[in-house]
Short mmCIF file of C-alpha atoms in Angstrom, two decimals:
data_model
loop_
_atom_site.label_atom_id
_atom_site.label_comp_id
_atom_site.label_asym_id
_atom_site.label_seq_id
_atom_site.Cartn_x
_atom_site.Cartn_y
_atom_site.Cartn_z
CA LEU A 1 78.87 82.00 107.12
CA LYS A 2 75.97 81.80 109.59
CA CYS A 3 74.56 85.21 108.71
CA CYS A 4 75.15 84.80 104.97
CA LEU A 5 73.13 81.62 104.63
CA GLY A 6 70.66 81.99 107.46
CA VAL A 7 72.31 79.25 109.52
CA THR A 8 71.64 80.05 113.14
CA PRO A 9 73.96 78.97 115.94
CA ALA A 10 71.26 76.64 117.27
CA SER A 11 71.07 74.77 113.95
CA VAL A 12 74.82 74.19 113.70
CA PRO A 13 76.07 70.98 115.33
CA ASN A 14 78.62 71.43 118.09
CA GLY A 15 82.11 71.77 116.63
CA ALA A 16 80.90 72.06 113.04
CA MET A 17 81.95 75.69 112.61
CA ALA A 18 85.41 74.86 113.95
CA ASP A 19 85.65 72.15 111.32
CA LEU A 20 84.73 74.64 108.60
CA SER A 21 87.59 76.90 109.60
CA GLU A 22 89.96 74.19 108.36
CA LEU A 23 88.47 74.07 104.85
CA SER A 24 90.34 75.53 101.90
CA LEU A 25 90.36 75.30 98.12
CA ASP A 26 92.75 72.37 98.58
CA THR A 27 90.05 70.37 100.40
CA PRO A 28 88.51 67.75 98.06
CA ALA A 29 85.09 68.93 96.88
CA GLU A 30 83.08 66.02 98.31
CA GLU A 31 84.81 66.25 101.70
CA CYS A 32 84.10 69.98 101.74
CA ILE A 33 80.42 69.42 100.88
CA ASP A 34 80.08 66.80 103.62
CA LYS A 35 81.37 69.27 106.23
CA LEU A 36 79.14 72.06 104.89
CA GLU A 37 76.18 69.69 105.15
CA ALA A 38 77.12 68.93 108.76
CA ALA A 39 77.21 72.67 109.44
CA GLY A 40 73.61 73.00 108.32
CA ILE A 41 74.03 74.46 104.83
CA PRO A 42 70.68 74.20 102.97
CA LEU A 43 70.20 71.06 100.88
CA GLN A 44 69.39 73.02 97.71
CA LEU A 45 72.72 74.85 97.88
CA LEU A 46 74.58 71.59 98.53
CA GLN A 47 73.02 70.09 95.40
CA ILE A 48 74.15 73.10 93.35
CA MET A 49 77.66 72.75 94.78
CA ARG A 50 77.81 69.07 93.80
CA GLN A 51 76.65 69.80 90.25
CA LEU A 52 79.11 72.67 89.74
CA ALA A 53 81.99 70.64 91.20
CA ARG A 54 81.18 67.69 88.95
CA ASP A 55 80.34 69.52 85.71
CA GLY A 56 82.33 72.73 85.93
CA GLY A 57 85.25 72.08 88.25
CA VAL A 58 84.00 74.83 90.59
CA HIS A 59 85.02 74.30 94.21
CA PRO A 60 82.20 74.43 96.82
CA LEU A 61 83.95 77.26 98.68
CA GLN A 62 83.87 79.35 95.50
CA VAL A 63 80.10 78.82 95.32
CA LEU A 64 79.81 79.73 98.97
CA GLU A 65 81.75 82.96 98.36
CA GLN A 66 79.37 83.96 95.54
CA VAL A 67 76.32 83.33 97.75
CA SER A 68 77.93 85.25 100.59
CA GLN A 69 78.69 88.21 98.33
CA ARG A 70 75.08 88.51 97.22
CA GLN A 71 73.84 88.29 100.80
CA ARG A 72 76.32 90.97 101.89
CA GLN A 73 75.10 93.17 99.07
CA ARG A 74 71.56 93.02 100.46
CA GLN A 75 72.75 93.73 104.00
CA ASP A 76 75.69 96.06 103.43
CA PRO A 77 75.03 99.37 105.24
CA GLU A 78 77.92 101.03 103.37
CA GLU A 79 75.96 101.13 100.11
CA GLU A 80 74.16 104.29 101.17
CA LYS A 81 73.66 107.07 98.63
CA ARG A 82 76.48 109.60 98.46
CA ASP A 83 77.30 112.85 96.73
CA ARG A 84 78.99 112.33 93.37
CA ILE A 85 82.76 112.57 93.23
CA LEU A 86 83.10 112.47 89.44
CA GLU A 87 82.16 115.50 87.33
CA SER A 88 81.06 113.11 84.58
CA PHE A 89 80.75 109.35 84.57
CA ASP A 90 83.04 108.71 81.60
CA LEU A 91 86.71 108.65 80.63
CA ASP A 92 86.96 112.44 80.66
CA GLY A 93 85.51 112.57 84.16
CA VAL A 94 87.99 109.96 85.39
CA ALA A 95 90.94 111.71 83.69
CA ARG A 96 89.92 115.03 85.23
CA TYR A 97 89.69 113.40 88.66
CA ILE A 98 93.17 111.83 88.33
CA ALA A 99 94.75 115.18 87.50
CA GLU A 100 92.80 117.37 89.93
CA LYS A 101 93.04 114.98 92.88
CA GLU A 102 96.64 114.04 91.98
CA CYS A 103 96.02 110.31 92.23
CA LYS A 104 99.09 108.23 92.94
CA LYS A 105 97.68 105.02 94.38
CA VAL A 106 95.93 103.60 91.33
CA VAL A 107 95.02 99.91 91.41
CA VAL A 108 94.43 98.09 88.13
CA MET A 109 92.47 94.85 87.81
CA CYS A 110 92.72 93.14 84.44
CA GLY A 111 91.50 90.03 82.69
CA ALA A 112 91.70 88.24 79.36
CA GLY A 113 90.31 91.24 77.48
CA ILE A 114 93.65 93.06 77.62
CA SER A 115 95.34 90.17 75.79
CA THR A 116 92.87 89.31 73.04
CA SER A 117 94.40 91.78 70.56
CA ALA A 118 97.71 89.94 71.06
CA GLY A 119 96.04 86.87 69.59
CA ILE A 120 95.36 85.09 72.89
CA PRO A 121 91.71 84.01 73.10
CA ASP A 122 89.69 84.81 76.18
CA PHE A 123 88.04 81.97 78.04
CA ARG A 124 84.29 82.37 77.63
CA THR A 125 83.44 84.10 74.32
CA PRO A 126 81.17 81.64 72.45
CA GLY A 127 82.88 80.22 69.37
CA THR A 128 86.26 81.87 69.86
CA GLY A 129 86.93 81.50 73.59
CA LEU A 130 89.56 79.11 74.88
CA TYR A 131 87.01 76.79 76.49
CA ASP A 132 85.15 76.43 73.18
CA ASN A 133 88.32 75.44 71.35
CA LEU A 134 89.64 72.65 73.57
CA GLN A 135 87.61 69.84 72.01
CA ARG A 136 90.74 68.53 70.27
CA PHE A 137 92.06 67.38 73.63
CA ASN A 138 89.03 65.11 74.30
CA LEU A 139 88.57 66.58 77.77
CA PRO A 140 85.64 65.48 79.98
CA ARG A 141 84.86 69.20 80.26
CA ALA A 142 86.73 72.24 78.99
CA GLU A 143 87.75 73.46 82.46
CA ALA A 144 89.47 70.13 83.16
CA VAL A 145 92.60 71.42 81.39
CA PHE A 146 93.13 73.61 84.49
CA ASP A 147 92.00 71.01 87.05
CA ILE A 148 94.83 69.80 89.27
CA ALA A 149 93.36 66.31 89.75
CA TYR A 150 92.88 65.87 85.99
CA PHE A 151 96.38 67.20 85.32
CA GLN A 152 97.89 64.61 87.64
CA ARG A 153 96.07 61.87 85.74
CA SER A 154 96.42 63.25 82.18
CA PRO A 155 99.00 66.06 81.91
CA ALA A 156 99.45 65.94 78.11
CA ALA A 157 96.54 68.29 77.29
CA PHE A 158 97.78 71.06 79.56
CA TYR A 159 101.37 70.66 78.40
CA GLU A 160 100.30 71.07 74.77
CA LEU A 161 98.24 74.16 75.63
CA ALA A 162 101.16 75.56 77.68
CA ARG A 163 103.50 75.25 74.70
CA GLU A 164 101.05 77.28 72.60
CA MET A 165 100.65 79.99 75.26
CA TRP A 166 104.29 80.17 76.38
CA PRO A 167 105.62 83.74 76.89
CA GLY A 168 107.47 84.97 73.85
CA THR A 169 104.85 83.63 71.48
CA TYR A 170 102.77 86.79 71.91
CA ASP A 171 103.59 90.48 72.33
CA PRO A 172 102.11 92.91 74.87
CA THR A 173 99.18 95.04 73.74
CA PRO A 174 98.62 98.81 74.07
CA ALA A 175 96.62 98.05 77.22
CA HIS A 176 99.64 96.34 78.79
CA PHE A 177 101.82 99.33 77.95
CA PHE A 178 99.19 101.66 79.44
CA ILE A 179 99.62 99.87 82.78
CA LYS A 180 103.39 100.29 82.38
CA LEU A 181 102.75 104.00 81.67
CA LEU A 182 100.88 104.37 84.97
CA HIS A 183 103.89 102.85 86.74
CA ASP A 184 106.38 105.06 84.93
CA LYS A 185 104.25 108.09 85.82
CA GLY A 186 104.63 107.10 89.46
CA ILE A 187 100.93 106.62 90.15
CA LEU A 188 100.45 102.81 90.06
CA LEU A 189 100.05 101.16 93.44
CA ARG A 190 99.54 97.63 92.07
CA CYS A 191 98.24 95.66 89.11
CA TYR A 192 96.14 92.58 89.85
CA THR A 193 95.79 90.30 86.84
CA GLN A 194 93.78 87.16 86.19
CA ASN A 195 95.94 86.42 83.16
CA ILE A 196 98.58 83.70 83.07
CA ASP A 197 100.37 84.98 79.95
CA SER A 198 103.00 87.11 81.78
CA LEU A 199 102.53 89.94 79.25
CA GLU A 200 102.43 92.55 82.01
CA ARG A 201 105.99 91.62 82.95
CA GLN A 202 107.00 91.44 79.28
CA ALA A 203 105.73 95.02 78.88
CA GLY A 204 108.17 96.08 81.59
CA LEU A 205 106.07 96.13 84.75
CA PRO A 206 108.30 95.38 87.77
CA GLU A 207 107.66 92.18 89.69
CA ASP A 208 106.70 94.00 92.88
CA LYS A 209 103.96 95.94 91.08
CA LEU A 210 102.23 92.83 89.71
CA ILE A 211 100.01 90.34 91.53
CA ALA A 212 99.22 87.41 89.23
CA ALA A 213 96.13 86.20 91.09
CA HIS A 214 95.96 82.99 89.07
CA GLY A 215 99.70 82.57 88.67
CA ASN A 216 101.69 82.78 85.45
CA PHE A 217 104.72 81.42 83.59
CA ASP A 218 107.35 83.26 85.61
CA LYS A 219 108.20 80.22 87.78
CA ALA A 220 107.63 76.47 87.89
CA HIS A 221 107.30 73.85 90.63
CA VAL A 222 106.81 70.14 91.25
CA VAL A 223 103.22 69.05 91.91
CA GLN A 224 103.32 67.03 95.12
CA SER A 225 100.69 64.81 96.72
CA ASP A 226 101.87 65.76 100.22
CA GLU A 227 100.59 69.28 100.82
CA GLU A 228 102.82 69.66 103.88
CA ALA A 229 106.02 68.92 101.93
CA PRO A 230 108.30 71.89 101.14
CA GLU A 231 107.75 73.27 97.66
CA ILE A 232 110.30 72.20 95.06
CA GLU A 233 110.93 74.96 92.54
CA VAL A 234 112.13 74.21 89.02
CA GLY A 235 113.64 76.68 86.59
CA ILE A 236 111.00 77.78 84.11
CA GLU A 237 113.44 77.40 81.22
CA GLU A 238 114.13 73.83 82.29
CA LEU A 239 110.41 73.08 82.01
CA LYS A 240 110.23 74.86 78.65
CA ALA A 241 113.09 72.76 77.29
CA ALA A 242 111.39 69.57 78.47
CA LEU A 243 108.06 70.50 76.86
CA ASP A 244 109.79 71.33 73.58
CA ARG A 245 110.88 67.67 73.46
CA GLY A 246 107.28 66.49 73.77
CA GLU A 247 106.13 63.61 75.98
CA GLU A 248 109.61 62.14 76.15
CA GLY A 249 110.87 65.42 77.61
CA TRP A 250 108.25 65.97 80.28
CA GLN A 251 108.28 62.32 81.31
CA ALA A 252 112.07 62.52 81.80
CA LEU A 253 111.66 65.70 83.86
CA ARG A 254 108.96 63.99 85.91
CA ARG A 255 111.32 61.11 86.75
CA GLU A 256 114.17 63.49 87.56
CA LYS A 257 112.15 65.75 89.88
CA GLY A 258 110.00 63.06 91.48
CA GLY A 259 106.71 64.42 90.14
CA LEU A 260 105.01 66.35 87.39
CA VAL A 261 106.33 69.88 86.88
CA LYS A 262 104.09 72.77 85.88
CA PRO A 263 104.28 76.55 85.77
CA LYS A 264 103.00 78.30 88.90
CA ILE A 265 99.55 78.70 87.38
CA VAL A 266 96.70 78.29 89.85
CA PHE A 267 94.54 75.31 88.89
CA PHE A 268 91.10 74.45 90.21
CA GLY A 269 91.85 72.74 93.50
CA GLU A 270 94.93 74.86 94.33
CA SER A 271 95.32 77.81 96.68
CA LEU A 272 95.79 81.34 95.38
CA PRO A 273 99.31 82.82 95.52
CA GLU A 274 100.48 84.06 98.89
CA ASN A 275 101.20 87.56 97.55
CA PHE A 276 97.55 87.91 96.49
CA LEU A 277 96.32 86.87 99.92
CA GLN A 278 98.79 89.18 101.69
CA ASN A 279 98.33 92.32 99.59
CA HIS A 280 94.79 92.71 98.28
CA ARG A 281 93.14 93.59 101.58
CA ARG A 282 95.71 96.32 102.11
CA ASP A 283 95.98 97.71 98.57
CA LEU A 284 92.31 98.05 97.67
CA PRO A 285 91.19 100.03 100.73
CA ASP A 286 94.23 102.26 100.23
CA CYS A 287 93.71 103.03 96.54
CA ASP A 288 92.57 106.41 95.23
CA LEU A 289 91.34 105.05 91.88
CA LEU A 290 90.38 101.60 90.58
CA LEU A 291 90.69 100.70 86.89
CA VAL A 292 89.14 97.41 85.76
CA LEU A 293 90.17 96.30 82.28
CA GLY A 294 88.78 93.47 80.17
CA THR A 295 87.23 91.05 82.65
CA SER A 296 83.76 89.59 83.07
CA LEU A 297 84.21 89.61 86.87
CA VAL A 298 82.54 86.23 87.35
CA VAL A 299 85.40 84.39 89.08
CA ALA A 300 85.70 84.63 92.86
CA PRO A 301 87.55 85.73 94.85
CA PHE A 302 89.16 87.99 92.21
CA ASN A 303 85.86 89.75 91.49
CA SER A 304 85.45 90.68 95.17
CA LEU A 305 88.33 93.18 94.83
CA VAL A 306 85.92 95.64 93.19
CA GLY A 307 83.94 95.92 96.41
CA LEU A 308 87.06 96.33 98.54
CA ALA A 309 88.14 99.59 96.87
CA ALA A 310 88.19 102.65 99.11
CA ARG A 311 84.75 104.28 99.35
CA SER A 312 86.29 107.57 98.22
CA ALA A 313 87.92 106.06 95.11
CA PRO A 314 86.29 106.35 91.67
CA ARG A 315 86.03 103.09 89.72
CA LEU A 316 86.25 102.73 85.94
CA LEU A 317 85.38 99.61 83.94
CA VAL A 318 86.75 99.34 80.39
CA ASN A 319 85.03 96.36 78.80
CA ARG A 320 82.84 95.44 75.84
CA GLU A 321 80.01 94.40 78.15
CA PRO A 322 78.90 95.63 81.57
CA ALA A 323 80.30 93.48 84.36
CA GLY A 324 80.44 93.35 88.13
CA THR A 325 77.36 95.50 88.69
CA SER A 326 75.89 95.88 92.15
CA ASP A 327 72.89 93.68 91.35
CA GLU A 328 75.30 90.78 90.73
CA LEU A 329 78.34 91.54 92.89
CA ALA A 330 78.62 92.73 96.47
CA ARG A 331 79.47 96.46 96.48
CA GLY A 332 79.81 96.21 92.71
CA PHE A 333 79.69 98.93 90.05
CA ARG A 334 76.69 101.27 90.13
CA PHE A 335 77.00 102.91 86.69
CA HIS A 336 73.83 101.09 85.58
CA THR A 337 71.64 102.72 88.23
CA THR A 338 69.38 105.64 87.37
CA GLY A 339 68.05 106.99 90.65
CA GLU A 340 69.24 110.26 92.12
CA ARG A 341 72.57 109.83 93.93
CA GLU A 342 72.51 106.07 93.23
CA ASN A 343 75.87 106.33 91.46
CA TRP A 344 78.51 108.63 92.81
CA ARG A 345 81.80 107.24 91.52
CA ASP A 346 81.47 104.55 88.83
CA ALA A 347 81.98 104.80 85.06
CA TRP A 348 81.84 102.29 82.23
CA HIS A 349 83.64 102.78 78.91
CA GLN A 350 82.11 100.37 76.42
CA GLY A 351 84.68 99.04 73.99
CA ASP A 352 87.92 97.13 73.71
CA CYS A 353 90.74 97.68 76.18
CA ASP A 354 93.29 99.04 73.71
CA SER A 355 91.08 101.87 72.44
CA GLY A 356 89.83 102.61 75.95
CA CYS A 357 93.34 102.85 77.38
CA LYS A 358 94.49 105.04 74.48
CA ALA A 359 91.49 107.33 74.98
CA LEU A 360 92.19 107.65 78.72
CA ALA A 361 95.87 108.37 78.06
CA SER A 362 94.89 111.07 75.56
CA ALA A 363 92.44 112.61 78.03
CA LEU A 364 95.29 112.81 80.53
CA GLY A 365 97.60 114.40 77.96
CA TRP A 366 99.76 111.28 77.88
CA GLY A 367 98.80 109.96 74.46
CA GLU A 368 102.16 110.58 72.79
CA GLU A 369 104.02 108.95 75.66
CA LEU A 370 101.84 105.85 75.42
CA ASP A 371 102.48 105.71 71.67
CA ALA A 372 106.22 105.95 72.38
CA LEU A 373 106.03 103.08 74.87
CA ILE A 374 104.15 100.93 72.38
CA GLU A 375 106.60 101.73 69.58
CA SER A 376 109.66 101.07 71.75
CA LYS A 377 108.11 97.97 73.37
CA GLY A 378 108.35 99.55 76.79
CA ALA A 379 111.84 101.06 76.51
CA SER A 380 110.87 104.71 76.03
CA GLU A 381 111.75 107.07 78.89
CA ILE A 382 108.63 108.49 80.55
CA HIS A 383 108.44 111.62 82.70
CA ARG A 384 106.71 111.15 86.03
CA ALA A 385 103.47 112.97 86.74
CA PRO A 386 104.21 116.38 88.30
CA TRP A 387 102.47 115.44 91.54
CA ALA A 388 104.39 112.12 91.73
CA ALA A 389 107.87 113.55 91.11
CA LEU A 390 110.59 112.04 93.27
#
């Protein structure tokens, strides 16, 4: 913190840094800002934090992480020029690398872009994104539908949205089945998803291969005011049955369980899942290839995973727009650079996720197997990659 924001030890009040070690995303925004102010954080940054917390539901620690990432990017000695490791910076180059280097520790990061062809809107596309289409709920701001404090006051809006997005309403896309294909081939280390739609699991991806960084609909729990109290889990089908009965149903469930019940989706103001915190710092440095599918990479700390990938691992972004580039994200993608040896491992395939995943599967010689998985809805038997045979 001190090196990221230019706060010197002499300018930090005694004990302030110890106080900061106790802060988390569960700490109320204003309390967090007060302690950051006591630690000597610049006034201009504190003002930005207050505005983002008030208007956008962004926690001060998320702002701090973004600032820290950019500072690390300027100071990071690891971003030295290297010899290229991809023959070409495109899908063919990545496919050739997978086969020649016999990759079997592939990490996938995915966002809303892999689910849009299923009919689920992404969050930020103007006009069609989820946040632009929540006016009917009369929210103070669009992001409030995923704000834990707002949910505790006015749960009806989220419950209505949850009914619309409930698993089973939508089917997995070709991109979801491509991730399943990587698993069946024996080369997927882990899939990290920002999505809450559970379509990765519906496509057949085993639970231990999926990290739902923002939670999903697989489980439900009681929202409790006492953070130290043991978590009370509720069967997800029990919650579904209650929501199907409307307000009468969820109010009855609330009385029965002693509090509001919601799926284990991470709201603003809640901590990330324990399996994300435990696994990402081990998986990313251990990967031999990183595939990033359909995400704008603007939400921390999920976007920081790009920079944690092994230095020897190629990285491929499949997205309609460039995202997570090194001028915006610490140790981010370098496919936009033009200088000699500036980019040694990064590729961007411009387009939608389904066509990009199909093209990569074809380049690997796995196109027919992906088609079979899509047709069978994940049931088709897939032969493991020769280098990943049991």
